[in-house]
Amino acid sequence: MEQITISTLNNWKKSKQKIAAITAYDFSFAKLFFTQGISVMLIGDSLGMTIQGHTSTLPVTVQDIEYHTKAVRNGAPNAFLLADMPFMSYGEINQALNNASKIIQSGANMVKVEGGKWLVKTIKELSDRSILVCGHIGLTPQSIHYLSGYKVQGKNTYDKNRIIDEAFILEESGIKMLVLECIPELLGKKITQNLSIPVIGIGAGKYTDGQILVMQDILGINEGKLAKFAKNFLVDSNSIQHAIQKYIKAVQTGTYPQTIHSYI
Ligand code: KIV
C-alpha cells in the first residue's frame, strides 16, 4: 500500500470515506493492524494505562512516546502515525518545539495536543516549522483532575459553544486534524460539518469523519466499567485479524458507533 499522508486523509474527508483509526503501541500489533487495513494509528498516552498500568495518562513521558512510536513505525512503515505529546511536555513554546521534534524524529507524522485557546501560539509555532498538529478537545484526559473525572463534555449550551469556538480557533491556528472525545453526537456533527480538516471521534457520535478506539477496547481486554463507546469486536470473531476487519467495516459502513455508543 502507498504511504498514507495528510493529503490522503483530506481526500477521504472530501469523498466521505470514513477513517477507522486505532491506538497502537508496539511493532507486532502495528504490523497486524496495517496488514488488515488500518491506515491511521495513534501512539496514545493512553499507554500510561494500557501498557504501564497507571490510573491516568499523567505519568507518561516524552521518552515513553518516542520508544513506542519507533516500535509502531517499524511495524507499519506506510501508516499515518499520530503521537501524543504527554502532559506538560508542551506547556511552554520552546519546550513544545523541542519535544515535538523528538516525537517526529521517532517516526510520527503528526503530534497531538490537548486543549483549546491557550494552544494558539504553540500550534502556530509548530506549524510554521512544518510540524503537523492534531488538536484534541471535549474530554481531555490530561486535565482529569481539573475536570473531576472522565465525564461527557459539552452537555450545556455554554460548554457546547465553548467547544465549538475552540474547534474553530484551533483550525485557524493551523491544526490539520482534530480529535473529539466524549461529547454529544450532534455537537460532533456540527463541528465536523463546519471544519475543513478531518475530524476523528471517540465517543463523539456517528457523524465525525472517522472513529478512533483504544486497541484494548476493540479486543475486549479492558475490564471493569467501560466507556459507553467501547465495543469489543473480538467477541464474535475467530481471530484478532477478523476483529480488526470487522471494526474497519463497521466504521466505514456506519454501523459503529450506534446510539448505544453515543451521548445525547
Ligand atoms: O491516548 C489516547 O489513546 C487518546 C485517544 C483516546 C484518542 O488520546
mmCIF file of C-alpha atoms and ligand atoms in Angstrom:
data_model
loop_
_atom_site.group_PDB
_atom_site.id
_atom_site.type_symbol
_atom_site.label_atom_id
_atom_site.label_comp_id
_atom_site.label_asym_id
_atom_site.label_seq_id
_atom_site.Cartn_x
_atom_site.Cartn_y
_atom_site.Cartn_z
ATOM 1 C CA MET A 1 0.000 0.000 0.000
ATOM 2 C CA GLU A 2 1.177 3.557 -0.706
ATOM 3 C CA GLN A 3 2.322 5.906 2.055
ATOM 4 C CA ILE A 4 -0.665 7.462 3.827
ATOM 5 C CA THR A 5 -0.247 11.230 4.154
ATOM 6 C CA ILE A 6 -2.320 14.140 5.397
ATOM 7 C CA SER A 7 -3.438 14.682 1.768
ATOM 8 C CA THR A 8 -4.786 11.121 1.704
ATOM 9 C CA LEU A 9 -6.853 11.879 4.807
ATOM 10 C CA ASN A 10 -8.102 15.196 3.407
ATOM 11 C CA ASN A 11 -9.202 13.400 0.244
ATOM 12 C CA TRP A 12 -11.050 10.817 2.328
ATOM 13 C CA LYS A 13 -12.899 13.602 4.143
ATOM 14 C CA LYS A 14 -13.880 15.141 0.795
ATOM 15 C CA SER A 15 -15.047 11.834 -0.651
ATOM 16 C CA LYS A 16 -16.779 10.887 2.638
ATOM 17 C CA GLN A 17 -14.672 7.778 3.115
ATOM 18 C CA LYS A 18 -14.684 7.164 6.872
ATOM 19 C CA ILE A 19 -11.369 6.791 8.686
ATOM 20 C CA ALA A 20 -11.050 3.787 11.025
ATOM 21 C CA ALA A 21 -8.190 4.584 13.391
ATOM 22 C CA ILE A 22 -6.846 2.717 16.387
ATOM 23 C CA THR A 23 -4.261 3.185 19.121
ATOM 24 C CA ALA A 24 -1.077 1.134 18.674
ATOM 25 C CA TYR A 25 1.899 0.854 20.961
ATOM 26 C CA ASP A 26 4.164 -1.857 19.554
ATOM 27 C CA PHE A 27 5.650 -3.492 16.437
ATOM 28 C CA SER A 28 3.546 -6.678 16.291
ATOM 29 C CA PHE A 29 0.130 -5.071 16.625
ATOM 30 C CA ALA A 30 1.058 -2.167 14.341
ATOM 31 C CA LYS A 31 2.048 -4.667 11.650
ATOM 32 C CA LEU A 32 -1.127 -6.700 12.122
ATOM 33 C CA PHE A 33 -3.355 -3.583 12.097
ATOM 34 C CA PHE A 34 -1.784 -2.186 8.927
ATOM 35 C CA THR A 35 -1.946 -5.552 7.170
ATOM 36 C CA GLN A 36 -5.676 -5.735 7.948
ATOM 37 C CA GLY A 37 -6.307 -2.240 6.533
ATOM 38 C CA ILE A 38 -5.827 0.269 9.366
ATOM 39 C CA SER A 39 -4.087 3.300 7.843
ATOM 40 C CA VAL A 40 -4.120 5.668 10.813
ATOM 41 C CA MET A 41 -2.682 4.782 14.216
ATOM 42 C CA LEU A 42 -2.247 6.820 17.369
ATOM 43 C CA ILE A 43 0.595 6.244 19.778
ATOM 44 C CA GLY A 44 -1.649 7.496 22.547
ATOM 45 C CA ASP A 45 -0.629 8.491 26.037
ATOM 46 C CA SER A 46 -3.374 6.012 26.969
ATOM 47 C CA LEU A 47 -0.322 3.746 27.076
ATOM 48 C CA GLY A 48 0.048 5.051 30.624
ATOM 49 C CA MET A 49 -2.950 2.889 31.461
ATOM 50 C CA THR A 50 -2.943 0.126 28.844
ATOM 51 C CA ILE A 51 0.798 -0.615 28.832
ATOM 52 C CA GLN A 52 2.159 0.785 32.078
ATOM 53 C CA GLY A 53 -0.781 0.110 34.403
ATOM 54 C CA HIS A 54 -1.203 3.634 35.770
ATOM 55 C CA THR A 55 -4.648 5.049 36.548
ATOM 56 C CA SER A 56 -4.239 8.037 34.205
ATOM 57 C CA THR A 57 -2.166 9.349 31.286
ATOM 58 C CA LEU A 58 -0.333 11.835 33.522
ATOM 59 C CA PRO A 59 2.855 9.853 34.288
ATOM 60 C CA VAL A 60 3.670 9.267 30.575
ATOM 61 C CA THR A 61 6.920 10.882 29.395
ATOM 62 C CA VAL A 62 8.226 12.074 26.022
ATOM 63 C CA GLN A 63 10.746 9.213 26.174
ATOM 64 C CA ASP A 64 7.885 6.714 26.549
ATOM 65 C CA ILE A 65 6.150 8.136 23.466
ATOM 66 C CA GLU A 66 9.419 8.127 21.494
ATOM 67 C CA TYR A 67 10.054 4.485 22.393
ATOM 68 C CA HIS A 68 6.589 3.288 21.378
ATOM 69 C CA THR A 69 6.486 5.462 18.245
ATOM 70 C CA LYS A 70 9.701 3.855 16.985
ATOM 71 C CA ALA A 71 8.240 0.390 17.561
ATOM 72 C CA VAL A 72 4.952 1.215 15.808
ATOM 73 C CA ARG A 73 6.776 2.817 12.873
ATOM 74 C CA ASN A 74 8.857 -0.347 12.457
ATOM 75 C CA GLY A 75 5.648 -2.372 12.239
ATOM 76 C CA ALA A 76 3.764 -0.008 9.925
ATOM 77 C CA PRO A 77 6.191 1.897 7.676
ATOM 78 C CA ASN A 78 3.437 3.278 5.425
ATOM 79 C CA ALA A 79 0.780 4.129 8.005
ATOM 80 C CA PHE A 80 -0.095 7.677 9.084
ATOM 81 C CA LEU A 81 1.065 7.892 12.698
ATOM 82 C CA LEU A 82 -0.009 10.495 15.158
ATOM 83 C CA ALA A 83 1.597 10.522 18.576
ATOM 84 C CA ASP A 84 0.537 12.222 21.776
ATOM 85 C CA MET A 85 2.586 14.955 23.363
ATOM 86 C CA PRO A 86 2.447 13.966 27.053
ATOM 87 C CA PHE A 87 1.121 16.040 29.931
ATOM 88 C CA MET A 88 3.123 19.276 30.387
ATOM 89 C CA SER A 89 5.524 18.466 27.548
ATOM 90 C CA TYR A 90 4.125 21.428 25.567
ATOM 91 C CA GLY A 91 3.346 23.929 28.344
ATOM 92 C CA GLU A 92 5.968 26.383 27.017
ATOM 93 C CA ILE A 93 6.646 27.066 23.340
ATOM 94 C CA ASN A 94 10.341 26.139 23.269
ATOM 95 C CA GLN A 95 9.610 23.011 25.222
ATOM 96 C CA ALA A 96 6.838 22.132 22.731
ATOM 97 C CA LEU A 97 9.162 22.646 19.736
ATOM 98 C CA ASN A 98 11.862 20.565 21.337
ATOM 99 C CA ASN A 99 9.611 17.691 22.362
ATOM 100 C CA ALA A 100 7.570 17.661 19.142
ATOM 101 C CA SER A 101 10.760 17.388 17.109
ATOM 102 C CA LYS A 102 11.858 14.361 19.181
ATOM 103 C CA ILE A 103 8.497 12.674 18.587
ATOM 104 C CA ILE A 104 8.563 13.414 14.850
ATOM 105 C CA GLN A 105 12.152 12.120 14.662
ATOM 106 C CA SER A 106 10.931 8.894 16.274
ATOM 107 C CA GLY A 107 8.665 8.306 13.298
ATOM 108 C CA ALA A 108 5.376 10.135 13.876
ATOM 109 C CA ASN A 109 3.765 12.090 11.022
ATOM 110 C CA MET A 110 1.860 14.343 13.399
ATOM 111 C CA VAL A 111 1.751 15.271 17.086
ATOM 112 C CA LYS A 112 -1.455 15.557 19.110
ATOM 113 C CA VAL A 113 -2.041 18.173 21.823
ATOM 114 C CA GLU A 114 -4.948 18.510 24.246
ATOM 115 C CA GLY A 115 -6.632 21.839 24.878
ATOM 116 C CA GLY A 116 -8.207 24.974 23.445
ATOM 117 C CA LYS A 117 -7.337 28.663 23.173
ATOM 118 C CA TRP A 118 -4.149 28.531 25.221
ATOM 119 C CA LEU A 119 -2.562 26.455 22.430
ATOM 120 C CA VAL A 120 -2.979 29.013 19.632
ATOM 121 C CA LYS A 121 0.603 30.288 19.687
ATOM 122 C CA THR A 122 2.111 26.841 20.193
ATOM 123 C CA ILE A 123 0.208 25.427 17.216
ATOM 124 C CA LYS A 124 1.287 28.353 15.008
ATOM 125 C CA GLU A 125 4.936 27.945 16.004
ATOM 126 C CA LEU A 126 4.879 24.190 15.395
ATOM 127 C CA SER A 127 3.063 24.576 12.054
ATOM 128 C CA ASP A 128 5.462 27.330 10.922
ATOM 129 C CA ARG A 129 8.205 24.737 11.301
ATOM 130 C CA SER A 130 6.252 22.187 9.226
ATOM 131 C CA ILE A 131 5.187 20.027 12.154
ATOM 132 C CA LEU A 132 1.687 18.646 11.601
ATOM 133 C CA VAL A 133 -0.502 19.144 14.669
ATOM 134 C CA CYS A 134 -3.724 17.395 15.680
ATOM 135 C CA GLY A 135 -5.963 19.069 18.285
ATOM 136 C CA HIS A 136 -7.905 17.156 20.945
ATOM 137 C CA ILE A 137 -10.912 18.753 22.672
ATOM 138 C CA GLY A 138 -14.018 17.673 24.570
ATOM 139 C CA LEU A 139 -12.879 15.261 27.259
ATOM 140 C CA THR A 140 -9.128 15.833 27.557
ATOM 141 C CA PRO A 141 -7.677 13.087 29.791
ATOM 142 C CA GLN A 142 -4.589 15.153 30.685
ATOM 143 C CA SER A 143 -6.987 17.530 32.512
ATOM 144 C CA ILE A 144 -8.550 14.711 34.515
ATOM 145 C CA HIS A 145 -8.139 16.415 37.893
ATOM 146 C CA TYR A 146 -9.388 19.741 36.581
ATOM 147 C CA LEU A 147 -12.439 18.038 35.041
ATOM 148 C CA SER A 148 -13.089 15.972 38.207
ATOM 149 C CA GLY A 149 -13.105 12.689 36.305
ATOM 150 C CA TYR A 150 -13.774 11.121 32.897
ATOM 151 C CA LYS A 151 -17.081 12.833 32.112
ATOM 152 C CA VAL A 152 -19.019 13.733 28.994
ATOM 153 C CA GLN A 153 -18.270 17.332 27.968
ATOM 154 C CA GLY A 154 -20.428 19.889 26.149
ATOM 155 C CA LYS A 155 -23.742 18.993 27.718
ATOM 156 C CA ASN A 156 -24.980 22.520 28.417
ATOM 157 C CA THR A 157 -25.225 25.423 25.983
ATOM 158 C CA TYR A 158 -22.280 27.301 27.445
ATOM 159 C CA ASP A 159 -19.939 24.305 27.155
ATOM 160 C CA LYS A 160 -21.252 23.404 23.696
ATOM 161 C CA ASN A 161 -20.457 26.914 22.430
ATOM 162 C CA ARG A 162 -17.071 26.870 24.134
ATOM 163 C CA ILE A 163 -16.149 23.592 22.399
ATOM 164 C CA ILE A 164 -17.342 24.912 19.013
ATOM 165 C CA ASP A 165 -15.257 28.082 19.498
ATOM 166 C CA GLU A 166 -12.228 26.004 20.420
ATOM 167 C CA ALA A 167 -12.598 23.881 17.275
ATOM 168 C CA PHE A 168 -12.670 26.977 15.039
ATOM 169 C CA ILE A 169 -9.794 28.674 16.844
ATOM 170 C CA LEU A 170 -7.624 25.571 16.648
ATOM 171 C CA GLU A 171 -8.325 25.143 12.922
ATOM 172 C CA GLU A 172 -7.467 28.802 12.328
ATOM 173 C CA SER A 173 -4.238 28.357 14.295
ATOM 174 C CA GLY A 174 -3.101 25.577 11.976
ATOM 175 C CA ILE A 175 -4.160 22.145 13.230
ATOM 176 C CA LYS A 176 -4.587 19.678 10.370
ATOM 177 C CA MET A 177 -6.750 17.162 12.232
ATOM 178 C CA LEU A 178 -8.997 17.192 15.290
ATOM 179 C CA VAL A 179 -9.948 14.521 17.826
ATOM 180 C CA LEU A 180 -13.265 14.998 19.634
ATOM 181 C CA GLU A 181 -13.701 12.914 22.757
ATOM 182 C CA CYS A 182 -16.857 12.213 24.757
ATOM 183 C CA ILE A 183 -19.241 14.882 23.529
ATOM 184 C CA PRO A 184 -22.886 14.746 22.401
ATOM 185 C CA GLU A 185 -23.409 13.304 18.921
ATOM 186 C CA LEU A 186 -24.987 16.447 17.451
ATOM 187 C CA LEU A 187 -22.119 18.588 18.699
ATOM 188 C CA GLY A 188 -19.727 16.195 16.945
ATOM 189 C CA LYS A 189 -21.844 16.558 13.798
ATOM 190 C CA LYS A 190 -21.835 20.354 13.878
ATOM 191 C CA ILE A 191 -18.073 20.607 14.341
ATOM 192 C CA THR A 192 -17.335 18.002 11.657
ATOM 193 C CA GLN A 193 -19.566 19.716 9.100
ATOM 194 C CA ASN A 194 -18.038 23.121 9.730
ATOM 195 C CA LEU A 195 -14.334 22.268 9.683
ATOM 196 C CA SER A 196 -12.397 21.541 6.516
ATOM 197 C CA ILE A 197 -9.885 19.251 8.266
ATOM 198 C CA PRO A 198 -10.562 15.579 9.153
ATOM 199 C CA VAL A 199 -12.371 15.190 12.491
ATOM 200 C CA ILE A 200 -11.971 11.875 14.309
ATOM 201 C CA GLY A 201 -14.306 10.964 17.146
ATOM 202 C CA ILE A 202 -14.124 8.770 20.217
ATOM 203 C CA GLY A 203 -17.491 8.871 21.917
ATOM 204 C CA ALA A 204 -18.489 11.789 19.670
ATOM 205 C CA GLY A 205 -21.192 10.016 17.672
ATOM 206 C CA LYS A 206 -21.519 8.690 14.159
ATOM 207 C CA TYR A 207 -21.182 11.891 12.123
ATOM 208 C CA THR A 208 -17.437 12.513 12.516
ATOM 209 C CA ASP A 209 -15.104 11.829 9.557
ATOM 210 C CA GLY A 210 -13.698 8.830 11.370
ATOM 211 C CA GLN A 211 -13.515 6.934 14.637
ATOM 212 C CA ILE A 212 -10.673 6.006 16.919
ATOM 213 C CA LEU A 213 -10.715 3.412 19.674
ATOM 214 C CA VAL A 214 -8.154 2.153 22.140
ATOM 215 C CA MET A 215 -6.997 -1.244 20.838
ATOM 216 C CA GLN A 216 -7.662 -2.940 24.197
ATOM 217 C CA ASP A 217 -11.335 -1.873 23.934
ATOM 218 C CA ILE A 218 -11.665 -3.304 20.419
ATOM 219 C CA LEU A 219 -10.132 -6.582 21.588
ATOM 220 C CA GLY A 220 -12.140 -6.760 24.830
ATOM 221 C CA ILE A 221 -9.015 -6.731 27.013
ATOM 222 C CA ASN A 222 -10.031 -3.832 29.258
ATOM 223 C CA GLU A 223 -12.214 -4.933 32.144
ATOM 224 C CA GLY A 224 -14.439 -3.257 34.728
ATOM 225 C CA LYS A 225 -16.615 -0.252 33.958
ATOM 226 C CA LEU A 226 -16.049 0.587 30.307
ATOM 227 C CA ALA A 227 -16.877 3.811 28.483
ATOM 228 C CA LYS A 228 -20.192 3.792 26.615
ATOM 229 C CA PHE A 229 -18.395 3.967 23.261
ATOM 230 C CA ALA A 230 -16.171 0.915 23.914
ATOM 231 C CA LYS A 231 -17.045 -2.054 21.711
ATOM 232 C CA ASN A 232 -15.489 -5.494 21.774
ATOM 233 C CA PHE A 233 -15.126 -6.617 18.142
ATOM 234 C CA LEU A 234 -13.316 -9.823 19.100
ATOM 235 C CA VAL A 235 -16.297 -11.307 20.877
ATOM 236 C CA ASP A 236 -17.935 -12.668 17.687
ATOM 237 C CA SER A 237 -14.729 -13.131 15.704
ATOM 238 C CA ASN A 238 -12.441 -16.108 15.392
ATOM 239 C CA SER A 239 -9.204 -14.115 15.339
ATOM 240 C CA ILE A 240 -7.732 -10.705 16.115
ATOM 241 C CA GLN A 241 -7.338 -10.167 12.364
ATOM 242 C CA HIS A 242 -11.056 -10.788 11.859
ATOM 243 C CA ALA A 243 -11.973 -8.441 14.733
ATOM 244 C CA ILE A 244 -9.947 -5.641 13.159
ATOM 245 C CA GLN A 245 -11.572 -6.220 9.773
ATOM 246 C CA LYS A 246 -14.982 -6.046 11.468
ATOM 247 C CA TYR A 247 -14.056 -2.771 13.185
ATOM 248 C CA ILE A 248 -12.946 -1.201 9.885
ATOM 249 C CA LYS A 249 -16.087 -2.382 8.101
ATOM 250 C CA ALA A 250 -18.354 -1.155 10.898
ATOM 251 C CA VAL A 251 -16.796 2.324 10.807
ATOM 252 C CA GLN A 252 -16.823 2.514 7.019
ATOM 253 C CA THR A 253 -20.422 1.362 6.657
ATOM 254 C CA GLY A 254 -21.675 3.436 9.590
ATOM 255 C CA THR A 255 -22.759 0.500 11.768
ATOM 256 C CA TYR A 256 -20.360 1.666 14.506
ATOM 257 C CA PRO A 257 -20.964 3.757 16.534
ATOM 258 C CA GLN A 258 -24.659 3.227 17.208
ATOM 259 C CA THR A 259 -26.940 5.119 19.577
ATOM 260 C CA ILE A 260 -25.866 2.905 22.480
ATOM 261 C CA HIS A 261 -22.263 4.064 21.962
ATOM 262 C CA SER A 262 -23.146 7.770 21.735
ATOM 263 C CA TYR A 263 -24.055 10.634 24.059
ATOM 264 C CA ILE A 264 -27.019 12.950 23.578
HETATM 265 O O1 KIV B 1 -4.302 8.460 24.272
HETATM 266 C C1 KIV B 1 -5.243 8.044 23.590
HETATM 267 O O2 KIV B 1 -5.440 6.846 23.381
HETATM 268 C C2 KIV B 1 -6.142 9.047 23.014
HETATM 269 C C3 KIV B 1 -7.404 8.553 22.394
HETATM 270 C C4 KIV B 1 -8.373 8.298 23.469
HETATM 271 C C5 KIV B 1 -7.929 9.468 21.359
HETATM 272 O O3 KIV B 1 -5.875 10.214 23.071
#
